[in-house]
Rosetta silent file (secondary structure, phi, psi, omega in degrees, C-alpha in Angstrom):
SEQUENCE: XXXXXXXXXXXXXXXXXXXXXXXXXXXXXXXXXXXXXXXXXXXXXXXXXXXXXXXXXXXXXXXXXXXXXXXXXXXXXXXXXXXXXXXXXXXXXXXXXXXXXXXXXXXXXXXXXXXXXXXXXXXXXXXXXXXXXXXXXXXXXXXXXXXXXXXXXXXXXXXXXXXXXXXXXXXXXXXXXXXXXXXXXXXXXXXXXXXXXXXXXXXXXXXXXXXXXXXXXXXXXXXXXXXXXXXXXXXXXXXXXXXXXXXXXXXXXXXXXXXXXXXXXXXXXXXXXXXXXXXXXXXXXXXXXXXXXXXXXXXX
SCORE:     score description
SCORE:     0.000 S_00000001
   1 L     0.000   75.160  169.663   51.913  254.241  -14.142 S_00000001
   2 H   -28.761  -46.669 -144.488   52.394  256.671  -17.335 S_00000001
   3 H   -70.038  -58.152 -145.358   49.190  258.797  -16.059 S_00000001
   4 H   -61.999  -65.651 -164.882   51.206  259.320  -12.577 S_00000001
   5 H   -42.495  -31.432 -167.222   54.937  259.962  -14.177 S_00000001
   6 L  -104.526   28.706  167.907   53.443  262.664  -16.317 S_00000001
   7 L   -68.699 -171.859  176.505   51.642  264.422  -14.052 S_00000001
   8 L  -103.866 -178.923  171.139   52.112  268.096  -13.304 S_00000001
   9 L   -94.464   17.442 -171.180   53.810  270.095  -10.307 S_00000001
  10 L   -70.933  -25.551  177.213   51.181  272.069   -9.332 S_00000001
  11 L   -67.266   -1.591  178.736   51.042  270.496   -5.951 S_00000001
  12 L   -84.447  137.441  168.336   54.795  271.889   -5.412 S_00000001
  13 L   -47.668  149.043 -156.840   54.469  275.535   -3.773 S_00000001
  14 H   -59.997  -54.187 -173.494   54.974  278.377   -6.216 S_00000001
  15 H   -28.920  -43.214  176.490   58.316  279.281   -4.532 S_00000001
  16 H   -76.458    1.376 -179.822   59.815  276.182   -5.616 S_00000001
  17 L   -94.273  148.046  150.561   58.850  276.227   -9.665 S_00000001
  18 H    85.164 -155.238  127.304   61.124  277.157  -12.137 S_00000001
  19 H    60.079  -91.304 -163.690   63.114  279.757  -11.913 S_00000001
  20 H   -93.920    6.756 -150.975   62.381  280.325   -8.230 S_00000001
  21 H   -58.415  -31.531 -178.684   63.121  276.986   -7.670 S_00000001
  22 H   -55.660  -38.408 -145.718   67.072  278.050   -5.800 S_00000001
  23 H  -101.266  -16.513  171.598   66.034  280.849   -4.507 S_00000001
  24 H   -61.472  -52.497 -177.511   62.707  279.567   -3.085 S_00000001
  25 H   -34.106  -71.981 -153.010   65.111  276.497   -1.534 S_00000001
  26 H   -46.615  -44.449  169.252   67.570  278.833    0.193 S_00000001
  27 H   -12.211  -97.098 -169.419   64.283  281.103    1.690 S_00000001
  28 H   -27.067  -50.586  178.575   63.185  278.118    3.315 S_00000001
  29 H   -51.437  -68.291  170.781   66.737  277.077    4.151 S_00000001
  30 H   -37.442  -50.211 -174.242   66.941  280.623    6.423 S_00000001
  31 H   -60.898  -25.379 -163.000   63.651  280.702    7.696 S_00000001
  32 L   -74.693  136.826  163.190   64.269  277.390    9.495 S_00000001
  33 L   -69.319  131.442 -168.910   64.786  277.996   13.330 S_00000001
  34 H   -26.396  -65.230 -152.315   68.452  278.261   14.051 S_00000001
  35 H   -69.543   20.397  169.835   68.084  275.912   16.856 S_00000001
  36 H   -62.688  -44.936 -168.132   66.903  273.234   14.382 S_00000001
  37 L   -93.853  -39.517  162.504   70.630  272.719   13.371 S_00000001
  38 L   109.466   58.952 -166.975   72.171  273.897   16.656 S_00000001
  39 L  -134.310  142.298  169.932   74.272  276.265   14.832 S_00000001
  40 L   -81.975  106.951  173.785   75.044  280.499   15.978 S_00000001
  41 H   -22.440  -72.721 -153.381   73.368  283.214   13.432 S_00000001
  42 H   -43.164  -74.473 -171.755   77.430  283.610   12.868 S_00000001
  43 H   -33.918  -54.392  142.058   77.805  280.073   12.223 S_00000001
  44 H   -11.888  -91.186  177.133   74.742  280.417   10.001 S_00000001
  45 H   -51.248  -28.798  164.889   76.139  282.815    7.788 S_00000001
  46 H   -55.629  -44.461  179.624   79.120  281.114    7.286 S_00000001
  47 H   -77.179  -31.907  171.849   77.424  278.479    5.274 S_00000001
  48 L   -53.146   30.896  164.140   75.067  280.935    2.975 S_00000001
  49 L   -82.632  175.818 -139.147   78.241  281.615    0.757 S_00000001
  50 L   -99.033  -42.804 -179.460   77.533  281.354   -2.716 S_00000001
  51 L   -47.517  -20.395 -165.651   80.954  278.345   -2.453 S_00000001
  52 L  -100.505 -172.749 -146.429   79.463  276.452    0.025 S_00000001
  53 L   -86.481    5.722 -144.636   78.056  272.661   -0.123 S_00000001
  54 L  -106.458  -46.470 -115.511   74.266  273.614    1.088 S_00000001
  55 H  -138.125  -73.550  179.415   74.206  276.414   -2.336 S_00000001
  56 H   -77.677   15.774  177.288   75.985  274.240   -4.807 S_00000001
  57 H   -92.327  -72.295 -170.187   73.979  270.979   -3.615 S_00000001
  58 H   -37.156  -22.310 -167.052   70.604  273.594   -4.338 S_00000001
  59 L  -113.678   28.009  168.284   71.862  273.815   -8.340 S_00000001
  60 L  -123.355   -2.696  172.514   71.361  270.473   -9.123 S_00000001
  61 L   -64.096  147.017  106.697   67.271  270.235   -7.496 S_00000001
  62 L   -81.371  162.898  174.659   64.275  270.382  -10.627 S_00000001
  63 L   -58.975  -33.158  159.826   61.493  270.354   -9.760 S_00000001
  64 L   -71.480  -45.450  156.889   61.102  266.313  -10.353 S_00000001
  65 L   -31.831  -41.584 -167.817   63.786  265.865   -7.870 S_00000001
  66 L   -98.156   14.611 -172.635   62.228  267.231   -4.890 S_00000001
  67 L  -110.672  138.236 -178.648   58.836  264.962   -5.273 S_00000001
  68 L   -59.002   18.902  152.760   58.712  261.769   -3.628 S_00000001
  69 L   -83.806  -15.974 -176.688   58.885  259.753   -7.049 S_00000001
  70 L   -96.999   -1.305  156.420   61.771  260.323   -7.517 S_00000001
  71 L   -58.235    1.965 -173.196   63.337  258.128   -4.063 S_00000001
  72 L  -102.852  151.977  167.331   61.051  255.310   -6.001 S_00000001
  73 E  -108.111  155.569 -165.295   63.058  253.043   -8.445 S_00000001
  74 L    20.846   56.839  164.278   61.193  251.947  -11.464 S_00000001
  75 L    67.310   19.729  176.095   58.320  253.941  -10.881 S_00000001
  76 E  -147.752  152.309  164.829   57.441  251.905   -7.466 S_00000001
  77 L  -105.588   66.529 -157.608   58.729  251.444   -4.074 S_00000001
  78 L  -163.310  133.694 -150.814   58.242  247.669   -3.890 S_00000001
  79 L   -78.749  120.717 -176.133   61.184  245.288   -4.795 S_00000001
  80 L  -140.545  168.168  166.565   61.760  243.635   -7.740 S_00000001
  81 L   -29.362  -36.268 -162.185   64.509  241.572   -9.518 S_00000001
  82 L   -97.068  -21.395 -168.796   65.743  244.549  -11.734 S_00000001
  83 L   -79.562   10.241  170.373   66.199  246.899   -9.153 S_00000001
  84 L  -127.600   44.430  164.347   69.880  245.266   -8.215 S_00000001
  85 L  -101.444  -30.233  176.549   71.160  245.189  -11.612 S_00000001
  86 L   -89.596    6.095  165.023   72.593  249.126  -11.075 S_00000001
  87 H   101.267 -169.806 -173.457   74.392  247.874   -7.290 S_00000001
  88 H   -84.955   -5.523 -131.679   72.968  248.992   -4.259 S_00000001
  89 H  -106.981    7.591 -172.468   72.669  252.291   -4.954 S_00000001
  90 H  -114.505   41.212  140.829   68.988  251.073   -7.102 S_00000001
  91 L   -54.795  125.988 -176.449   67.503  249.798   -4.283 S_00000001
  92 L   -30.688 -176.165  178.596   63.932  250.504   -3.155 S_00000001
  93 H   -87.815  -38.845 -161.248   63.043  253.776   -1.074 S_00000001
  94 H   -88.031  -21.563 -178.769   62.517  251.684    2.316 S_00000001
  95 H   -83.505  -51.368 -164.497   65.963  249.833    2.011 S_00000001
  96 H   -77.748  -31.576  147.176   67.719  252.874    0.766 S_00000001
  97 H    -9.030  -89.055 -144.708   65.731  254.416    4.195 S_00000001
  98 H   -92.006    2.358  145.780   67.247  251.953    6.314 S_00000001
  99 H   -48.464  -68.346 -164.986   70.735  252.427    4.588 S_00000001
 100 H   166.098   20.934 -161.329   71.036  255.759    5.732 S_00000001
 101 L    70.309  105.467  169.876   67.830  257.770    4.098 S_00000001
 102 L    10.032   61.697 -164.824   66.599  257.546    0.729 S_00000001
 103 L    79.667   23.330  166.906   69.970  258.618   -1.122 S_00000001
 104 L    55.556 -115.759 -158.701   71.689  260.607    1.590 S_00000001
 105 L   130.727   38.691 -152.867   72.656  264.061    1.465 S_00000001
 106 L    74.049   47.906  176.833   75.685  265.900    2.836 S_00000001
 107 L    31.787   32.695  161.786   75.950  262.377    4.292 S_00000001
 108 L  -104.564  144.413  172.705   73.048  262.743    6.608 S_00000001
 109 L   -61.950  165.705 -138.580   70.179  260.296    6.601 S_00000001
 110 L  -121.591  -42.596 -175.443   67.365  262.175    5.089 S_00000001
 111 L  -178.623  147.866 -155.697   64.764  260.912    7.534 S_00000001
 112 L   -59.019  162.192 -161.026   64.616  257.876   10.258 S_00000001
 113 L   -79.186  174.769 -167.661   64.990  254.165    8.945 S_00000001
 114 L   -65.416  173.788  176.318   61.437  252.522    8.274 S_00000001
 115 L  -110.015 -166.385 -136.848   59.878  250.517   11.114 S_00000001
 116 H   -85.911  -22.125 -169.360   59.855  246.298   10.621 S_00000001
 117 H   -66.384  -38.775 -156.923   55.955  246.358    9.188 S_00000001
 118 H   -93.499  -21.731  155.556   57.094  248.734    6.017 S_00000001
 119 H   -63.231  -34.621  115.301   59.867  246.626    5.689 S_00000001
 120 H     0.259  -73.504  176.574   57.884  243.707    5.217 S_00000001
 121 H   -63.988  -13.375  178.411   55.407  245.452    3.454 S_00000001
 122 L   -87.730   11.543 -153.089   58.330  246.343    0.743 S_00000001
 123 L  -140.132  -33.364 -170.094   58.927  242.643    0.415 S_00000001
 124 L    58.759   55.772  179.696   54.765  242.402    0.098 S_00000001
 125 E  -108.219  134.827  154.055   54.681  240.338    3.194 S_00000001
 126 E  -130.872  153.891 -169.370   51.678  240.923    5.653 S_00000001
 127 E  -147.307  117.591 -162.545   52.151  239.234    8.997 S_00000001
 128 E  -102.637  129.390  176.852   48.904  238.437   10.950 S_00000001
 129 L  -146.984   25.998  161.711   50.735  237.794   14.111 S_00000001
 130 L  -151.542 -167.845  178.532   48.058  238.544   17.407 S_00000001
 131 L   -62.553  144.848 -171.351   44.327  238.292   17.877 S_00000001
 132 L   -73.299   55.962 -173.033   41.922  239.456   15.388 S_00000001
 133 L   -93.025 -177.197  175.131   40.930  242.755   16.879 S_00000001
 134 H   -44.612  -48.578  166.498   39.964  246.220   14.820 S_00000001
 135 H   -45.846  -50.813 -171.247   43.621  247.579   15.069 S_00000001
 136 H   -87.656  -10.812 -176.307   44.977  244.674   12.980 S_00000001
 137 H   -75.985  -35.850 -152.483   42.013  244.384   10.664 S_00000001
 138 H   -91.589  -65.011  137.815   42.606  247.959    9.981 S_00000001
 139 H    -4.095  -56.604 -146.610   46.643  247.564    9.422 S_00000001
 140 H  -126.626  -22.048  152.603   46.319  244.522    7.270 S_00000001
 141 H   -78.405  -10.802 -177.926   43.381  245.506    4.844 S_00000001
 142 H   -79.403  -21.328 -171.892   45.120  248.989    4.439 S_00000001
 143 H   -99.087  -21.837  154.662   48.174  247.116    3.480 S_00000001
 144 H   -70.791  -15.154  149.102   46.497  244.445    0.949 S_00000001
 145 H   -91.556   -7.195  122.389   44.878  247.145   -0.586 S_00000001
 146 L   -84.446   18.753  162.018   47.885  248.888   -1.330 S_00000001
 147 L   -94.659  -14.581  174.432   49.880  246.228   -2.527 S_00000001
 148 L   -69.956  -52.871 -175.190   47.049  245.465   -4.938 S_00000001
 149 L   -41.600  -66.012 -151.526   47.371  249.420   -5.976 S_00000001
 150 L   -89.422   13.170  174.797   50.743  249.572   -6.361 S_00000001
 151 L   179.069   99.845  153.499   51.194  246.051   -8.702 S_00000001
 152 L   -32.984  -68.244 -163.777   47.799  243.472   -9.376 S_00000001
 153 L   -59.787  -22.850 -167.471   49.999  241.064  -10.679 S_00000001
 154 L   -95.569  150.355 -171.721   52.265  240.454   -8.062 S_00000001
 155 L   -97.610  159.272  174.679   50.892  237.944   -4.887 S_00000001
 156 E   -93.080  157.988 -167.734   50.498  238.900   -1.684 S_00000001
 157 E  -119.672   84.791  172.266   52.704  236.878    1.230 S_00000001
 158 E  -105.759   99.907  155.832   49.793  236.522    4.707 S_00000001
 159 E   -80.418  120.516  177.975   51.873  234.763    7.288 S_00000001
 160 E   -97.608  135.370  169.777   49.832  233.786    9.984 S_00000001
 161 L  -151.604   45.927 -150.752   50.725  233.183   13.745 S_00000001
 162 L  -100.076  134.588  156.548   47.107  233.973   15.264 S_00000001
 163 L   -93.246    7.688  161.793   44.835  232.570   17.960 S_00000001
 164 L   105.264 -171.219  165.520   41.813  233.490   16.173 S_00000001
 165 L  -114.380   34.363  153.912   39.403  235.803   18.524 S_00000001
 166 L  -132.416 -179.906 -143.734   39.745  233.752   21.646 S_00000001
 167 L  -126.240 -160.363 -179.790   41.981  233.425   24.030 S_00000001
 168 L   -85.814  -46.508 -173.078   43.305  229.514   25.985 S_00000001
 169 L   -76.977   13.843 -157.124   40.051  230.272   28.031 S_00000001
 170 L    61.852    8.818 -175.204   37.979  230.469   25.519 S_00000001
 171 L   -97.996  127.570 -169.306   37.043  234.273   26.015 S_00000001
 172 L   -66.143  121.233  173.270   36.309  236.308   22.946 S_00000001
 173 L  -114.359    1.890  176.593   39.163  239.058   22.611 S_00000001
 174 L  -129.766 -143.992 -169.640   38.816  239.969   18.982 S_00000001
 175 L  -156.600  138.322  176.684   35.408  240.115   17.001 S_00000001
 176 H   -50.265  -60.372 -123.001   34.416  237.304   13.852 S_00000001
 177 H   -79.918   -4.115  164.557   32.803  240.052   11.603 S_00000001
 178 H   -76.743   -5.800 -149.267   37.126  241.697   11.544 S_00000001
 179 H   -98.059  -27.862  173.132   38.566  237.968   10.113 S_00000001
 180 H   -64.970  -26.591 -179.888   35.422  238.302    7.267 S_00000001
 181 H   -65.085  -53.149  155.629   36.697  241.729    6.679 S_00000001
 182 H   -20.663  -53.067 -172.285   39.968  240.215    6.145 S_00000001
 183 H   -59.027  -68.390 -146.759   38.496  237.232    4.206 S_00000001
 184 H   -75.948  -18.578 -173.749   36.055  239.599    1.993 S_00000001
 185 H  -104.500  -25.001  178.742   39.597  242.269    1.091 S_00000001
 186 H   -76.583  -30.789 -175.212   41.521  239.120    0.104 S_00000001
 187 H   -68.056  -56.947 -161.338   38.699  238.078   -2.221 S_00000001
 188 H   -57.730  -36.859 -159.789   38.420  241.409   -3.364 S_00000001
 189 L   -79.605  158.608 -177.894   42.125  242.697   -4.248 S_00000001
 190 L   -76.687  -34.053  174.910   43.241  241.313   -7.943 S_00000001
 191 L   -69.941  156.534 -162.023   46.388  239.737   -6.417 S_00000001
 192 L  -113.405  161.750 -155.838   46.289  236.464   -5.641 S_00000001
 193 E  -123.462  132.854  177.517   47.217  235.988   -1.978 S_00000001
 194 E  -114.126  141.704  177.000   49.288  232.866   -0.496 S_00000001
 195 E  -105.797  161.282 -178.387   48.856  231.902    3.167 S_00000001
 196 E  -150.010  144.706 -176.607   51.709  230.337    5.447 S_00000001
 197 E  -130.803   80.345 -143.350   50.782  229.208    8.746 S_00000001
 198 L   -96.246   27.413  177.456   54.285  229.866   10.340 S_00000001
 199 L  -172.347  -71.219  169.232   53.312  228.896   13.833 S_00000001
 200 E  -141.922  127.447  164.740   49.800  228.714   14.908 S_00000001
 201 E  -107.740  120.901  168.776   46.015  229.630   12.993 S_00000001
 202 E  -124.524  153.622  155.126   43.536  228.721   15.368 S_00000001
 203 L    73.323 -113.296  176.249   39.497  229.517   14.786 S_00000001
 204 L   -85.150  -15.541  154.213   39.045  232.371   11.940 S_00000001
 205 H   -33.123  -78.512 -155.248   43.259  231.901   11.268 S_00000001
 206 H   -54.240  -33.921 -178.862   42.472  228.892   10.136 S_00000001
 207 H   -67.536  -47.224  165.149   39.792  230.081    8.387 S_00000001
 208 H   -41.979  -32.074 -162.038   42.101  232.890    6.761 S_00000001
 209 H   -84.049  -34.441 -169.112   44.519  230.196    6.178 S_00000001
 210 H   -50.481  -63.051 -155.871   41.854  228.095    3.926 S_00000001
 211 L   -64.894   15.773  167.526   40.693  230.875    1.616 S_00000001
 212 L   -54.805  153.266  166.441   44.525  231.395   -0.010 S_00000001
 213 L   -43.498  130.760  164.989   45.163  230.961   -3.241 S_00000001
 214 L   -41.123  162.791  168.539   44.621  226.829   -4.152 S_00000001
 215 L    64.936  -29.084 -173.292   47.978  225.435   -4.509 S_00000001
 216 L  -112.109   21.103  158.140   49.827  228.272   -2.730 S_00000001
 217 L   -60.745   93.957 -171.298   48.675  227.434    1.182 S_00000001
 218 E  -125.436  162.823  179.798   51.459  226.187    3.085 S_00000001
 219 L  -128.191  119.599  137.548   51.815  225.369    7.050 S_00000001
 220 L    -3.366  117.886 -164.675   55.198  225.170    8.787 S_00000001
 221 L   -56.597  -40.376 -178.379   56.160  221.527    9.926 S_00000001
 222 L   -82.905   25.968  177.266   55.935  222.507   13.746 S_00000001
 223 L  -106.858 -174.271 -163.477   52.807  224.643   13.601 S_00000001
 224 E  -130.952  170.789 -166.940   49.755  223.596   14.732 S_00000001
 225 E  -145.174  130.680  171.072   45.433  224.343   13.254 S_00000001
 226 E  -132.757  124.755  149.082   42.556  224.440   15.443 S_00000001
 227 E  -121.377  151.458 -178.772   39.056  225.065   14.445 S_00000001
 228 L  -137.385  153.757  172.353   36.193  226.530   16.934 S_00000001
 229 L   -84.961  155.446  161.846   33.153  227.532   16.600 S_00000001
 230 L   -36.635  135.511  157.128   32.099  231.602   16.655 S_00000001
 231 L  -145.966  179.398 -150.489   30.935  232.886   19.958 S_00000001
 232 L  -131.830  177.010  170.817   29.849  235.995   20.852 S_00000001
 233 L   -53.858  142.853  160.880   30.605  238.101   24.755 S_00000001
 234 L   -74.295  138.960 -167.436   28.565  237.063   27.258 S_00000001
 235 L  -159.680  162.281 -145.059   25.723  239.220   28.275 S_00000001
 236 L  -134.109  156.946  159.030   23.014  240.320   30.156 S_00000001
 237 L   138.945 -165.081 -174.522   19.610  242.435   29.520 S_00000001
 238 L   -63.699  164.615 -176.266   16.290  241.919   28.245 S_00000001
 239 L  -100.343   34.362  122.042   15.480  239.407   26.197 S_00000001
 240 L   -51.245  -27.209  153.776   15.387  241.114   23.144 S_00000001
 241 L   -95.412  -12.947  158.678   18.687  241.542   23.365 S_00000001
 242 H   -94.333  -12.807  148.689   19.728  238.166   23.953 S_00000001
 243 H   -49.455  -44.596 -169.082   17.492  237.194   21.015 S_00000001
 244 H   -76.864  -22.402 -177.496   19.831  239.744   19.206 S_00000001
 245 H   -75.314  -50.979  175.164   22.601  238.295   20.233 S_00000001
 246 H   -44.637  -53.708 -171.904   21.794  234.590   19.810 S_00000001
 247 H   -61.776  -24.942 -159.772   20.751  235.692   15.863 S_00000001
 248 H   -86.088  -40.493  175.065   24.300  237.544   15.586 S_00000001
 249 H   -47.035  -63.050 -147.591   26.182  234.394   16.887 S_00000001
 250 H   -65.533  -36.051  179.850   24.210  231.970   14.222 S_00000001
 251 H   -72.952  -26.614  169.105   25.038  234.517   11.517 S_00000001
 252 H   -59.636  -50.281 -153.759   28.677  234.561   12.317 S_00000001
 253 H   -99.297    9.124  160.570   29.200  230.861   12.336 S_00000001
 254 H   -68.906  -51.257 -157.977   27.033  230.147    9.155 S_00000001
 255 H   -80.402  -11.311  165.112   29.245  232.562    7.499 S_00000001
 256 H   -72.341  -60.217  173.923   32.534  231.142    9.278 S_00000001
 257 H   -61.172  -26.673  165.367   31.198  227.770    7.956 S_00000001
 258 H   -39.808  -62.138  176.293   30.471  229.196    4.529 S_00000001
 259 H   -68.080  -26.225  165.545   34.412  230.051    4.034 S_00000001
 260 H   -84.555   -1.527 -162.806   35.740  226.643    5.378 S_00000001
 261 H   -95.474  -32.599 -161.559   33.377  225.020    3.355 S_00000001
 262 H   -86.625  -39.182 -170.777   34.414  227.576    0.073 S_00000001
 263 H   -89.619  -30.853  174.187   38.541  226.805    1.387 S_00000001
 264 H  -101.280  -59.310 -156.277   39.026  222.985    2.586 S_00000001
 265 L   102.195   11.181 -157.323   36.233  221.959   -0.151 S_00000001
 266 L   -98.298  112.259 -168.216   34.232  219.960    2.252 S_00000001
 267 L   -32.085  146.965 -162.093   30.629  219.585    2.681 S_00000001
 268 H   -87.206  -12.908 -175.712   29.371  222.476    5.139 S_00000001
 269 H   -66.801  -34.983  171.315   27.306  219.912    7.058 S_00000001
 270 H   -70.520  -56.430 -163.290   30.653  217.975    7.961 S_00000001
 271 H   -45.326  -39.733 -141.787   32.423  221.493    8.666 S_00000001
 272 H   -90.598  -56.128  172.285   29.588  222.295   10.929 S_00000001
 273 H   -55.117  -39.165 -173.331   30.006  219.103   13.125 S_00000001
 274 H   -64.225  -35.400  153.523   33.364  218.936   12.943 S_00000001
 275 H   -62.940   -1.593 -170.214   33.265  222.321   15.064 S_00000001
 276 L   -82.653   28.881  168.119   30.987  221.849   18.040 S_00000001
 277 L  -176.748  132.274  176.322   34.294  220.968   19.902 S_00000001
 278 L   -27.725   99.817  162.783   38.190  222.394   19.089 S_00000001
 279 E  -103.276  108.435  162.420   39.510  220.129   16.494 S_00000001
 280 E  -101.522  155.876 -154.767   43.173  220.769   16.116 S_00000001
 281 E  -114.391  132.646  175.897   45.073  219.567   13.314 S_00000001
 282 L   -74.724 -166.735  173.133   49.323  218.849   13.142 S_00000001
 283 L   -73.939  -28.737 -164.700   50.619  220.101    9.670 S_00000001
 284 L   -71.901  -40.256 -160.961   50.381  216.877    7.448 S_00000001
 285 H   -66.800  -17.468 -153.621   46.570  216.754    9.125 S_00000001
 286 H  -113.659  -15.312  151.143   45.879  220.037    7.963 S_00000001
 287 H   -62.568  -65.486  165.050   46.565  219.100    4.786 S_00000001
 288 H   -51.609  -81.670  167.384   44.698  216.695    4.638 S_00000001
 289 L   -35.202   -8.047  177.488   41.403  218.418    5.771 S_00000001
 290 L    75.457   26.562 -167.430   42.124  220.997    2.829 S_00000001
 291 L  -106.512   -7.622 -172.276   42.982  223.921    4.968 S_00000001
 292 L  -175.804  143.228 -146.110   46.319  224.087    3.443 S_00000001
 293 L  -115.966   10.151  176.075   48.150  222.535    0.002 S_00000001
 294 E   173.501  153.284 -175.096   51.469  221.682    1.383 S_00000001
 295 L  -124.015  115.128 -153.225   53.795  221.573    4.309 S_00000001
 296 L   -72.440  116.287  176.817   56.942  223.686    3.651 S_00000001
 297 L  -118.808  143.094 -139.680   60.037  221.955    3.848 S_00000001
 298 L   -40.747  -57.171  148.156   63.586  222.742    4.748 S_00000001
 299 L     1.035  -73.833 -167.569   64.069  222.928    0.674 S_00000001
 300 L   -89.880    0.000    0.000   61.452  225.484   -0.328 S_00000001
């Protein structure tokens, strides 16, 4: 991103351009409450000598130094082949994190290591791994639309290990209209996205599992594929509102049938029968049905 590298510094505070940049530093360093460091005003002054490592550390910051671009290697924080040709020390920002903070520092980590999602996400791995409620909808399009952001070209990883938005009793615990949001952000982003089904996709998983890139769909030998049809909460009131409801169901599972129909390749009239009762599928089966291009072996 030329546009980005050659932006300006006006977003750093004036104290810190030019100039001001040491003497802006040290401010800040004093102003910090003692007990941040657990150190005695004496103790304090002891290090503000002009000799010590906090003051000759300060006269090697620019201004490009202190902005988080520069903890990025090759102008991204997202992993690539080239970035282990310089040794460990060119290693992304979330690995050099979980090192010991993003290039160290008077040999303190800089700030705590990443947690296991951003690790993941540095790898460009998303991991759909519970029911398909708002929380995860929210989590997993924010992170395919910045993996799109920060490289088009590069595929997305969506490992699935989902029961859909029901539960073994059949009681809705997530909501259809998040796995179309899913569907509809996968469609959307320029990367193309490969599915893995590394355990279980049942219901709009499965559905999730379909619409992957052709060719790049794979299921795990031991997982397992169920499709169900959409249902909606059960509910009570007038019956204008179970009119509303009844219309909201039939629009969910047209549009559930729409996507297996667009992802296995299969006539939607077959799709639509094949759901009015759980059909689960083993991996070879699931194959077969077009829900997924290959079943990943010990090999690959």
């Amino acid at each position: 991103f030329p546009a980005i590298a050659s932006a300006s510094m006006d977003h750093i505070p004036k104290r810190f351009h030019e100039d001001n940049l040491q003497d802006g530093l040290m401010d800040n360093f004093k102003n910090v409450p003692q007990s941040l460091y657990g150190l005695t005003p004496a103790q304090m002054d002891m290090f503000l000598v002009d000799d010590n490592p906090f003051t000759k550390k300060s006269k090697e910051l620019t201004e490009e130094s202190i902005t988080s671009k520069a903890h990025y290697r090759d102008g991204s924080g997202v992993w690539s082949p080239a970035s282990f040709q310089g040794g460990a020390s060119r290693l992304s920002m979330s690995v050099n994190m979980y090192r010991g903070g993003g290039g160290g520092g008077l040999m303190r980590p800089k700030s705590a290591p990443p947690d296991l999602p951003s690790l993941l996400l540095d790898a460009r791995i998303v991991y759909l791994g519970m029911a398909i409620v708002p929380a995860v909808t929210e989590l997993i399009v924010a992170e395919m639309l910045f993996l799109d952001f920060d490289n088009p070209s590069k595929p997305i990883y969506l490992y699935i290990n989902c029961s859909g938005t029901q539960n073994e009793k059949k009681e809705s615990v997530g909501f259809e209209t998040e796995a179309y949001a899913i569907a509809d952000t996968m469609s959307y982003v320029k990367s193309k996205v490969y599915t893995v089904n590394c355990g279980m996709a049942f219901g709009q998983a499965a559905m999730l599992l379909s619409v992957g890139e052709k060719g790049f769909r794979a299921v795990q030998p031991s997982s397992s594929t169920k499709l169900y049809a959409p249902k909606v909460n059960q509910s009570s009131g007038s019956a204008i509102d179970m009119f509303i409801k009844a219309k909201e169901l039939d629009s969910n599972t047209k549009y559930y049938i729409d996507l297996l129909a667009k992802g296995t390749g299969k006539p939607e009239e077959e799709i639509a029968k094949d759901i009015q009762r759980p059909k689960y599928f083993k991996a070879k089966e699931a194959v077969e049905y077009g829900l997924a291009d290959k079943v990943i072996e010990e090999p690959d």
